[in-house]
mmCIF file of C-alpha atoms and ligand atoms in Angstrom:
data_model
loop_
_atom_site.group_PDB
_atom_site.id
_atom_site.type_symbol
_atom_site.label_atom_id
_atom_site.label_comp_id
_atom_site.label_asym_id
_atom_site.label_seq_id
_atom_site.Cartn_x
_atom_site.Cartn_y
_atom_site.Cartn_z
ATOM 1 C CA MET A 1 28.633 -8.240 -8.521
ATOM 2 C CA SER A 2 24.880 -7.429 -7.848
ATOM 3 C CA THR A 3 23.099 -6.869 -11.002
ATOM 4 C CA PHE A 4 22.682 -3.249 -12.107
ATOM 5 C CA LYS A 5 19.159 -2.879 -13.027
ATOM 6 C CA THR A 6 16.549 0.169 -13.459
ATOM 7 C CA VAL A 7 12.943 -0.360 -12.813
ATOM 8 C CA GLN A 8 12.256 0.069 -16.320
ATOM 9 C CA GLN A 9 14.410 -2.859 -17.377
ATOM 10 C CA HIS A 10 12.828 -4.828 -14.675
ATOM 11 C CA ILE A 11 8.971 -3.729 -15.942
ATOM 12 C CA LEU A 12 10.210 -4.800 -19.350
ATOM 13 C CA GLU A 13 11.471 -8.347 -17.894
ATOM 14 C CA GLN A 14 8.300 -8.852 -16.277
ATOM 15 C CA GLU A 15 6.138 -7.868 -19.457
ATOM 16 C CA ARG A 16 8.095 -10.653 -21.570
ATOM 17 C CA LEU A 17 6.730 -13.068 -18.737
ATOM 18 C CA HIS A 18 3.137 -12.255 -19.921
ATOM 19 C CA PRO A 19 2.704 -13.127 -23.536
ATOM 20 C CA GLU A 20 -0.170 -11.574 -23.786
ATOM 21 C CA ALA A 21 1.126 -8.190 -22.789
ATOM 22 C CA THR A 22 1.183 -5.264 -25.169
ATOM 23 C CA GLY A 23 3.548 -2.839 -23.420
ATOM 24 C CA GLU A 24 0.720 -0.738 -22.264
ATOM 25 C CA LEU A 25 1.287 -1.915 -18.733
ATOM 26 C CA THR A 26 5.150 -1.233 -18.999
ATOM 27 C CA SER A 27 4.342 2.376 -20.299
ATOM 28 C CA LEU A 28 1.692 3.006 -17.472
ATOM 29 C CA LEU A 29 4.176 2.086 -14.796
ATOM 30 C CA GLY A 30 7.008 3.955 -16.368
ATOM 31 C CA SER A 31 4.660 7.192 -16.207
ATOM 32 C CA LEU A 32 4.020 6.343 -12.579
ATOM 33 C CA THR A 33 7.841 6.374 -11.988
ATOM 34 C CA VAL A 34 8.017 10.081 -13.562
ATOM 35 C CA ALA A 35 5.256 11.234 -11.219
ATOM 36 C CA ALA A 36 6.753 9.765 -7.949
ATOM 37 C CA LYS A 37 9.932 11.223 -8.907
ATOM 38 C CA ILE A 38 8.335 14.670 -8.772
ATOM 39 C CA ILE A 39 6.744 14.007 -5.560
ATOM 40 C CA ALA A 40 9.650 12.811 -4.421
ATOM 41 C CA ARG A 41 11.500 16.231 -5.148
ATOM 42 C CA ASP A 42 9.287 17.963 -3.440
ATOM 43 C CA VAL A 43 8.909 15.886 -0.292
ATOM 44 C CA ARG A 44 12.384 16.098 -0.048
ATOM 45 C CA ARG A 45 12.367 19.903 0.267
ATOM 46 C CA ALA A 46 9.425 20.420 2.114
ATOM 47 C CA GLY A 47 11.068 21.974 4.904
ATOM 48 C CA LEU A 48 12.913 24.446 2.724
ATOM 49 C CA THR A 49 10.022 25.757 0.586
ATOM 50 C CA THR A 50 7.242 27.037 2.932
ATOM 51 C CA ASN A 51 4.527 26.881 0.031
ATOM 52 C CA VAL A 52 4.144 22.971 0.433
ATOM 53 C CA LEU A 53 4.087 22.510 4.160
ATOM 54 C CA GLY A 54 1.034 22.798 6.149
ATOM 55 C CA GLN A 55 -2.678 22.684 5.428
ATOM 56 C CA THR A 56 -4.861 23.549 2.740
ATOM 57 C CA GLN A 57 -8.161 25.120 3.348
ATOM 58 C CA THR A 58 -9.831 22.121 2.200
ATOM 59 C CA VAL A 59 -11.179 18.855 3.660
ATOM 60 C CA ASN A 60 -11.320 15.587 1.753
ATOM 61 C CA VAL A 61 -14.260 13.007 1.196
ATOM 62 C CA HIS A 62 -13.286 11.517 4.452
ATOM 63 C CA GLY A 63 -13.466 14.616 6.442
ATOM 64 C CA GLU A 64 -9.702 14.785 6.792
ATOM 65 C CA THR A 65 -7.759 18.113 6.255
ATOM 66 C CA VAL A 66 -5.639 18.060 3.036
ATOM 67 C CA MET A 67 -2.197 18.875 3.295
ATOM 68 C CA LYS A 68 -0.552 21.067 0.945
ATOM 69 C CA LEU A 69 1.754 18.136 0.022
ATOM 70 C CA ASP A 70 -1.308 16.070 -0.361
ATOM 71 C CA GLN A 71 -2.984 18.289 -2.938
ATOM 72 C CA PHE A 72 0.574 18.494 -4.799
ATOM 73 C CA ALA A 73 0.888 14.360 -5.118
ATOM 74 C CA GLU A 74 -2.653 14.551 -6.349
ATOM 75 C CA ASP A 75 -2.241 17.173 -8.970
ATOM 76 C CA THR A 76 1.001 15.733 -10.031
ATOM 77 C CA ILE A 77 -0.412 12.157 -10.329
ATOM 78 C CA GLN A 78 -3.547 13.375 -12.170
ATOM 79 C CA ARG A 79 -1.515 15.461 -14.498
ATOM 80 C CA VAL A 80 1.203 13.097 -15.452
ATOM 81 C CA MET A 81 -1.222 9.746 -15.408
ATOM 82 C CA GLY A 82 -4.073 11.621 -17.128
ATOM 83 C CA SER A 83 -1.878 12.229 -20.191
ATOM 84 C CA SER A 84 -0.032 8.492 -19.874
ATOM 85 C CA GLY A 85 -2.627 7.458 -22.609
ATOM 86 C CA MET A 86 -2.842 4.297 -20.510
ATOM 87 C CA LEU A 87 -5.807 4.903 -18.539
ATOM 88 C CA ALA A 88 -9.212 4.964 -18.659
ATOM 89 C CA VAL A 89 -10.276 6.168 -15.466
ATOM 90 C CA MET A 90 -8.769 6.864 -11.852
ATOM 91 C CA ALA A 91 -9.988 6.952 -8.529
ATOM 92 C CA SER A 92 -7.953 8.856 -5.559
ATOM 93 C CA GLU A 93 -8.210 8.887 -1.851
ATOM 94 C CA GLU A 94 -8.936 12.733 -2.168
ATOM 95 C CA SER A 95 -11.582 12.495 -4.998
ATOM 96 C CA GLN A 96 -15.311 11.826 -3.963
ATOM 97 C CA ASP A 97 -15.832 10.388 -7.549
ATOM 98 C CA VAL A 98 -13.684 8.689 -10.258
ATOM 99 C CA ILE A 99 -11.407 10.783 -12.380
ATOM 100 C CA SER A 100 -12.296 10.495 -15.851
ATOM 101 C CA ILE A 101 -9.659 10.922 -18.793
ATOM 102 C CA SER A 102 -10.711 13.973 -20.562
ATOM 103 C CA ASP A 103 -8.644 13.882 -23.205
ATOM 104 C CA GLU A 104 -10.240 11.215 -25.817
ATOM 105 C CA ARG A 105 -6.753 10.673 -27.480
ATOM 106 C CA ALA A 106 -5.174 9.953 -23.916
ATOM 107 C CA ARG A 107 -7.364 7.292 -22.797
ATOM 108 C CA GLY A 108 -6.177 3.395 -22.623
ATOM 109 C CA ASN A 109 -7.422 -0.150 -21.088
ATOM 110 C CA TYR A 110 -6.316 0.567 -17.465
ATOM 111 C CA ALA A 111 -7.953 1.527 -14.340
ATOM 112 C CA MET A 112 -5.607 3.053 -11.431
ATOM 113 C CA MET A 113 -6.773 3.606 -7.713
ATOM 114 C CA TYR A 114 -4.283 5.447 -5.558
ATOM 115 C CA ASP A 115 -3.567 7.224 -2.373
ATOM 116 C CA PRO A 116 -1.324 9.928 -3.617
ATOM 117 C CA LEU A 117 0.415 10.725 -0.163
ATOM 118 C CA ASP A 118 -0.358 8.395 2.495
ATOM 119 C CA GLY A 119 0.615 9.142 6.088
ATOM 120 C CA SER A 120 0.340 13.194 5.133
ATOM 121 C CA SER A 121 -0.194 13.923 8.655
ATOM 122 C CA ASN A 122 3.563 12.969 9.320
ATOM 123 C CA ILE A 123 4.513 15.049 6.370
ATOM 124 C CA ASP A 124 5.292 18.377 8.877
ATOM 125 C CA VAL A 125 7.364 16.220 11.044
ATOM 126 C CA ASN A 126 9.428 14.444 8.651
ATOM 127 C CA VAL A 127 8.379 10.746 9.122
ATOM 128 C CA SER A 128 8.188 8.668 5.952
ATOM 129 C CA ILE A 129 5.087 8.854 3.882
ATOM 130 C CA GLY A 130 4.406 7.124 0.702
ATOM 131 C CA THR A 131 2.023 6.869 -2.525
ATOM 132 C CA ILE A 132 0.084 3.452 -2.969
ATOM 133 C CA PHE A 133 -1.153 2.413 -6.290
ATOM 134 C CA SER A 134 -3.656 -0.476 -7.653
ATOM 135 C CA ILE A 135 -3.949 -1.200 -11.345
ATOM 136 C CA HIS A 136 -6.741 -3.303 -13.105
ATOM 137 C CA ARG A 137 -7.596 -3.848 -16.510
ATOM 138 C CA LYS A 138 -10.478 -1.816 -17.652
ATOM 139 C CA VAL A 139 -13.866 -4.371 -17.827
ATOM 140 C CA THR A 140 -16.594 -1.904 -19.390
ATOM 141 C CA ALA A 141 -17.104 -1.334 -22.990
ATOM 142 C CA GLY A 142 -16.606 1.770 -24.510
ATOM 143 C CA ASP A 143 -13.508 4.262 -24.534
ATOM 144 C CA ASP A 144 -13.990 5.968 -21.328
ATOM 145 C CA GLY A 145 -14.116 4.079 -17.933
ATOM 146 C CA GLY A 146 -16.369 4.435 -15.015
ATOM 147 C CA GLU A 147 -16.779 3.222 -11.360
ATOM 148 C CA ALA A 148 -17.170 -0.373 -12.716
ATOM 149 C CA ASP A 149 -13.817 -0.525 -14.010
ATOM 150 C CA CYS A 150 -12.683 0.331 -10.402
ATOM 151 C CA LEU A 151 -14.907 -1.691 -7.984
ATOM 152 C CA GLN A 152 -12.963 -5.024 -8.956
ATOM 153 C CA PRO A 153 -11.631 -7.402 -6.067
ATOM 154 C CA GLY A 154 -7.966 -7.460 -5.469
ATOM 155 C CA ARG A 155 -7.431 -10.606 -6.653
ATOM 156 C CA ARG A 156 -7.760 -9.368 -10.340
ATOM 157 C CA GLN A 157 -5.032 -6.593 -9.835
ATOM 158 C CA VAL A 158 -2.534 -6.729 -12.730
ATOM 159 C CA ALA A 159 -0.175 -4.535 -10.552
ATOM 160 C CA ALA A 160 0.273 -3.045 -7.190
ATOM 161 C CA GLY A 161 2.689 -1.430 -5.112
ATOM 162 C CA TYR A 162 3.875 1.936 -3.346
ATOM 163 C CA PHE A 163 6.677 4.289 -3.287
ATOM 164 C CA ILE A 164 8.065 5.308 0.085
ATOM 165 C CA TYR A 165 9.558 8.888 0.639
ATOM 166 C CA GLY A 166 11.839 7.840 3.611
ATOM 167 C CA SER A 167 15.530 8.120 4.430
ATOM 168 C CA SER A 168 15.898 7.199 0.626
ATOM 169 C CA THR A 169 12.735 6.976 -1.996
ATOM 170 C CA MET A 170 12.056 3.501 -3.091
ATOM 171 C CA MET A 171 9.206 1.692 -5.243
ATOM 172 C CA VAL A 172 8.031 -1.501 -4.275
ATOM 173 C CA TYR A 173 6.001 -3.381 -6.928
ATOM 174 C CA THR A 174 4.522 -6.587 -7.988
ATOM 175 C CA THR A 175 2.926 -7.711 -11.510
ATOM 176 C CA GLY A 176 1.835 -10.990 -10.003
ATOM 177 C CA ARG A 177 5.387 -12.552 -10.564
ATOM 178 C CA GLY A 178 7.041 -11.889 -7.067
ATOM 179 C CA VAL A 179 7.947 -8.647 -5.530
ATOM 180 C CA SER A 180 11.078 -6.320 -6.135
ATOM 181 C CA GLY A 181 12.327 -3.057 -4.694
ATOM 182 C CA PHE A 182 13.940 -0.077 -5.974
ATOM 183 C CA THR A 183 15.989 2.917 -4.881
ATOM 184 C CA LEU A 184 16.008 6.074 -6.399
ATOM 185 C CA ASP A 185 19.363 7.648 -6.930
ATOM 186 C CA PRO A 186 18.848 11.199 -6.988
ATOM 187 C CA GLY A 187 22.100 11.878 -9.003
ATOM 188 C CA LEU A 188 20.980 9.577 -11.882
ATOM 189 C CA GLY A 189 17.006 10.187 -11.360
ATOM 190 C CA GLU A 190 16.559 6.396 -11.853
ATOM 191 C CA PHE A 191 14.979 3.776 -9.584
ATOM 192 C CA ILE A 192 17.774 1.175 -9.249
ATOM 193 C CA LEU A 193 17.168 -2.610 -8.422
ATOM 194 C CA SER A 194 18.081 -2.748 -4.581
ATOM 195 C CA HIS A 195 15.888 -5.485 -3.056
ATOM 196 C CA ASP A 196 15.540 -8.327 -5.813
ATOM 197 C CA SER A 197 12.528 -10.700 -5.185
ATOM 198 C CA ILE A 198 11.619 -9.797 -1.562
ATOM 199 C CA ARG A 199 10.327 -12.835 0.504
ATOM 200 C CA THR A 200 8.751 -11.703 3.760
ATOM 201 C CA PRO A 201 9.848 -13.907 6.818
ATOM 202 C CA ASP A 202 7.117 -16.448 7.782
ATOM 203 C CA ARG A 203 7.210 -14.631 11.228
ATOM 204 C CA GLY A 204 8.638 -11.631 12.550
ATOM 205 C CA ARG A 205 9.109 -10.156 16.013
ATOM 206 C CA ILE A 206 7.231 -6.986 15.436
ATOM 207 C CA TYR A 207 3.669 -6.050 15.704
ATOM 208 C CA SER A 208 2.020 -2.677 14.442
ATOM 209 C CA ILE A 209 -1.002 -1.384 16.088
ATOM 210 C CA ASN A 210 -2.128 1.881 17.734
ATOM 211 C CA GLU A 211 -2.587 0.664 21.147
ATOM 212 C CA GLY A 212 -4.562 3.782 22.093
ATOM 213 C CA ASN A 213 -7.594 2.010 20.370
ATOM 214 C CA ARG A 214 -7.341 -0.931 22.481
ATOM 215 C CA ASN A 215 -10.717 -0.178 24.128
ATOM 216 C CA GLN A 216 -12.323 -0.355 20.572
ATOM 217 C CA TRP A 217 -10.663 -3.769 19.645
ATOM 218 C CA ASP A 218 -12.580 -6.755 19.309
ATOM 219 C CA GLU A 219 -11.825 -9.784 21.581
ATOM 220 C CA ALA A 220 -10.104 -11.636 19.106
ATOM 221 C CA THR A 221 -7.340 -8.755 18.621
ATOM 222 C CA VAL A 222 -7.119 -8.367 22.578
ATOM 223 C CA THR A 223 -6.344 -11.862 23.021
ATOM 224 C CA TYR A 224 -3.839 -12.170 20.212
ATOM 225 C CA ILE A 225 -1.810 -9.053 21.036
ATOM 226 C CA ASP A 226 -1.856 -9.906 24.889
ATOM 227 C CA ARG A 227 -0.256 -13.005 23.676
ATOM 228 C CA LEU A 228 2.157 -11.442 21.445
ATOM 229 C CA LYS A 229 3.324 -9.357 24.836
ATOM 230 C CA SER A 230 3.651 -12.272 27.000
ATOM 231 C CA PRO A 231 3.998 -15.482 25.193
ATOM 232 C CA GLY A 232 3.837 -17.598 28.328
ATOM 233 C CA ASP A 233 4.690 -20.950 26.938
ATOM 234 C CA GLY A 234 8.464 -19.946 26.883
ATOM 235 C CA THR A 235 8.812 -20.909 22.960
ATOM 236 C CA ARG A 236 9.368 -17.185 22.010
ATOM 237 C CA GLU A 237 10.350 -13.916 23.004
ATOM 238 C CA PRO A 238 7.557 -11.241 23.370
ATOM 239 C CA TYR A 239 7.187 -9.390 20.336
ATOM 240 C CA SER A 240 8.040 -5.342 20.039
ATOM 241 C CA LEU A 241 5.806 -2.904 19.427
ATOM 242 C CA ARG A 242 6.732 -0.656 16.085
ATOM 243 C CA TYR A 243 3.921 1.884 15.218
ATOM 244 C CA ILE A 244 4.906 4.901 13.130
ATOM 245 C CA GLY A 245 1.288 5.843 11.997
ATOM 246 C CA SER A 246 2.167 6.021 8.472
ATOM 247 C CA LEU A 247 0.739 2.679 6.585
ATOM 248 C CA VAL A 248 3.648 2.633 3.839
ATOM 249 C CA ALA A 249 6.413 3.100 6.242
ATOM 250 C CA ASP A 250 5.002 0.199 9.021
ATOM 251 C CA PHE A 251 4.187 -2.162 6.126
ATOM 252 C CA HIS A 252 7.380 -1.925 4.385
ATOM 253 C CA ARG A 253 9.504 -2.106 7.499
ATOM 254 C CA ASN A 254 7.461 -5.371 8.408
ATOM 255 C CA LEU A 255 7.572 -6.669 4.748
ATOM 256 C CA LEU A 256 11.448 -6.676 4.997
ATOM 257 C CA LYS A 257 12.047 -7.627 8.575
ATOM 258 C CA GLY A 258 8.948 -9.684 9.114
ATOM 259 C CA GLY A 259 6.018 -8.999 11.342
ATOM 260 C CA ILE A 260 2.118 -8.095 11.612
ATOM 261 C CA PHE A 261 0.452 -4.759 11.049
ATOM 262 C CA LEU A 262 -3.385 -4.620 12.190
ATOM 263 C CA TYR A 263 -5.669 -1.757 12.008
ATOM 264 C CA PRO A 264 -8.906 -3.816 12.981
ATOM 265 C CA GLY A 265 -12.345 -3.392 13.289
ATOM 266 C CA PRO A 266 -15.137 -2.392 14.605
ATOM 267 C CA LYS A 267 -14.074 0.906 13.281
ATOM 268 C CA PRO A 268 -11.942 0.147 10.222
ATOM 269 C CA LYS A 269 -10.120 3.089 8.970
ATOM 270 C CA LEU A 270 -7.819 1.815 6.052
ATOM 271 C CA ARG A 271 -9.725 1.871 2.450
ATOM 272 C CA LEU A 272 -9.789 -1.266 0.491
ATOM 273 C CA LEU A 273 -9.162 -0.194 -3.017
ATOM 274 C CA TYR A 274 -6.137 2.013 -2.574
ATOM 275 C CA GLU A 275 -4.689 0.826 0.642
ATOM 276 C CA ALA A 276 -5.600 -2.464 1.709
ATOM 277 C CA ALA A 277 -5.793 -4.344 -1.630
ATOM 278 C CA PRO A 278 -2.778 -3.300 -3.293
ATOM 279 C CA LEU A 279 -0.434 -3.884 -0.182
ATOM 280 C CA ALA A 280 -2.446 -7.205 0.045
ATOM 281 C CA MET A 281 -1.214 -8.409 -3.453
ATOM 282 C CA VAL A 282 2.405 -7.250 -2.169
ATOM 283 C CA ALA A 283 2.243 -9.083 1.120
ATOM 284 C CA GLU A 284 0.702 -12.266 -0.721
ATOM 285 C CA GLN A 285 3.266 -12.129 -3.567
ATOM 286 C CA ALA A 286 6.050 -11.886 -1.087
ATOM 287 C CA GLY A 287 4.901 -15.011 0.914
ATOM 288 C CA GLY A 288 2.825 -13.013 3.358
ATOM 289 C CA ALA A 289 -0.787 -12.536 4.043
ATOM 290 C CA ALA A 290 -3.565 -10.251 4.528
ATOM 291 C CA THR A 291 -7.020 -10.931 5.813
ATOM 292 C CA THR A 292 -9.931 -8.507 7.152
ATOM 293 C CA GLY A 293 -10.017 -11.267 10.008
ATOM 294 C CA THR A 294 -12.809 -12.906 8.254
ATOM 295 C CA THR A 295 -11.859 -13.040 4.371
ATOM 296 C CA PRO A 296 -8.554 -12.502 2.431
ATOM 297 C CA VAL A 297 -8.077 -8.839 1.732
ATOM 298 C CA MET A 298 -7.424 -9.985 -2.108
ATOM 299 C CA ASP A 299 -11.285 -11.722 -2.092
ATOM 300 C CA VAL A 300 -13.286 -8.660 -0.870
ATOM 301 C CA GLU A 301 -15.865 -7.454 -3.305
ATOM 302 C CA PRO A 302 -15.770 -3.348 -3.221
ATOM 303 C CA ALA A 303 -19.032 -2.138 -2.624
ATOM 304 C CA SER A 304 -17.872 1.506 -2.925
ATOM 305 C CA LEU A 305 -14.920 3.292 -4.068
ATOM 306 C CA HIS A 306 -13.785 4.492 -0.318
ATOM 307 C CA MET A 307 -14.988 1.317 1.326
ATOM 308 C CA ARG A 308 -13.141 0.688 4.429
ATOM 309 C CA VAL A 309 -12.058 -2.972 5.830
ATOM 310 C CA PRO A 310 -10.260 -4.169 8.908
ATOM 311 C CA LEU A 311 -6.674 -4.850 7.768
ATOM 312 C CA ILE A 312 -4.353 -7.572 9.458
ATOM 313 C CA ILE A 313 -1.108 -8.073 7.493
ATOM 314 C CA GLY A 314 2.238 -9.230 7.189
ATOM 315 C CA SER A 315 4.108 -12.354 7.829
ATOM 316 C CA ARG A 316 2.008 -15.509 6.904
ATOM 317 C CA GLY A 317 2.897 -17.018 10.302
ATOM 318 C CA ASP A 318 1.709 -14.045 12.254
ATOM 319 C CA VAL A 319 -1.643 -13.633 10.166
ATOM 320 C CA ASP A 320 -2.391 -17.107 10.624
ATOM 321 C CA ASP A 321 -2.080 -16.970 14.633
ATOM 322 C CA TYR A 322 -4.228 -14.159 14.618
ATOM 323 C CA LEU A 323 -7.043 -16.000 12.789
ATOM 324 C CA GLU A 324 -6.793 -18.889 15.381
ATOM 325 C CA CYS A 325 -7.719 -16.130 17.758
ATOM 326 C CA VAL A 326 -10.639 -15.053 15.644
ATOM 327 C CA ASP A 327 -11.809 -18.497 15.079
ATOM 328 C CA GLY A 328 -11.891 -18.959 18.730
ATOM 329 C CA ASP A 329 -9.685 -21.696 18.477
ATOM 330 C CA ARG A 330 -7.630 -20.208 20.814
ATOM 331 C CA ARG A 331 -4.448 -22.350 21.764
ATOM 332 C CA PRO A 332 -3.860 -23.146 25.441
ATOM 333 C CA GLY A 333 -2.821 -19.651 27.584
ATOM 334 C CA PRO A 334 0.003 -20.175 29.809
ATOM 335 C CA ASP A 335 -2.311 -20.912 32.832
ATOM 336 C CA SER A 336 -4.394 -23.600 31.148
ATOM 337 C CA ALA A 337 -3.740 -27.368 31.309
ATOM 338 C CA SER A 338 -1.290 -28.473 28.898
HETATM 339 P P1 LIG B 401 -4.047 6.072 13.430
HETATM 340 C C1 LIG B 401 -2.293 7.604 7.787
HETATM 341 O O1 LIG B 401 -3.168 8.800 8.394
HETATM 342 C C2 LIG B 401 -3.303 6.614 7.896
HETATM 343 O O2 LIG B 401 -4.179 6.454 7.081
HETATM 344 C C3 LIG B 401 -2.271 5.443 7.652
HETATM 345 O O3 LIG B 401 -1.020 5.512 6.998
HETATM 346 C C4 LIG B 401 -1.992 4.924 9.047
HETATM 347 O O4 LIG B 401 -1.550 3.514 9.101
HETATM 348 C C5 LIG B 401 -3.027 5.137 10.044
HETATM 349 O O5 LIG B 401 -3.709 5.984 9.236
HETATM 350 C C6 LIG B 401 -2.858 5.247 11.590
HETATM 351 O O6 LIG B 401 -4.278 5.714 11.785
HETATM 352 O O7 LIG B 401 -5.603 6.121 13.920
HETATM 353 O O8 LIG B 401 -3.589 5.145 14.005
HETATM 354 O O9 LIG B 401 -3.714 7.454 13.479
#
């Protein structure tokens, strides 16, 4: 019989694995699940209540039109997490600057970076979307936090993960001791353990990239993708392209099935603090890898809140194959001498 375990029970177990734990992180993650349940409720019925579909009249810091559900998710996370008592500061894709915790009584010792609703261009066409979160310990003195608490490399995250609002709502997270997935039982209102100790296959058969950007790719990416499509040496079948255009959905599928997601340079789109770094922690904790092409994503020193990085992430063997192309150490192609 499979273990019946709620995410709260699992988080408590994780807390017990960390002798220095005070219970604050447990409480923080618990608050986050509440925010996600509220977002999931409205995402689920988006098509039924006209006031949550479509665009707002605002454009965010990245020049992207803010969807109504984006704004709802942002407001929900700020409201719930702002009063959790566990955070000193937050940073969001939807906010130019850090978000301070105004109520002094509600301040804590952590910083949280998040993308409230990633993939929002897919909202109105019922494609899976997600919330991504990254949690660091506060490193500055004093009660209120600041940008320095947010600008920490991914290697120092104490927890990271995402919620995916798809055919079901799931939470996938890590505190540095492996990765597990929990499926929301809408009847119970609880996230129940459904994917214990996720390990991503060393290689997959899926690659995820926007082929429409091919003319912008660097040489290594062109070489790598062409090799995936025609291995030539007969050792393996061509890979299949699966690209939803929703990072959380593409990442989650590849995490479970194996494969590689690429949003390469020279014009990277994805943000380090609240997209690349948290997913990189999940990938590495599940046995996978994440690189910018030159540096492990987890080792990149953030220069600014909304810093963008190339992201190549997924099965370790597939990421290593990509890096071989980057290093110029290209394995003999189909027509070269053996
Ligand atoms: P493109 C969604 O807008 C997003 O931020 C990610 O969720 C997704 O992986 C990426 O952009 C898709 O970008 O340029 O391929 O449409």
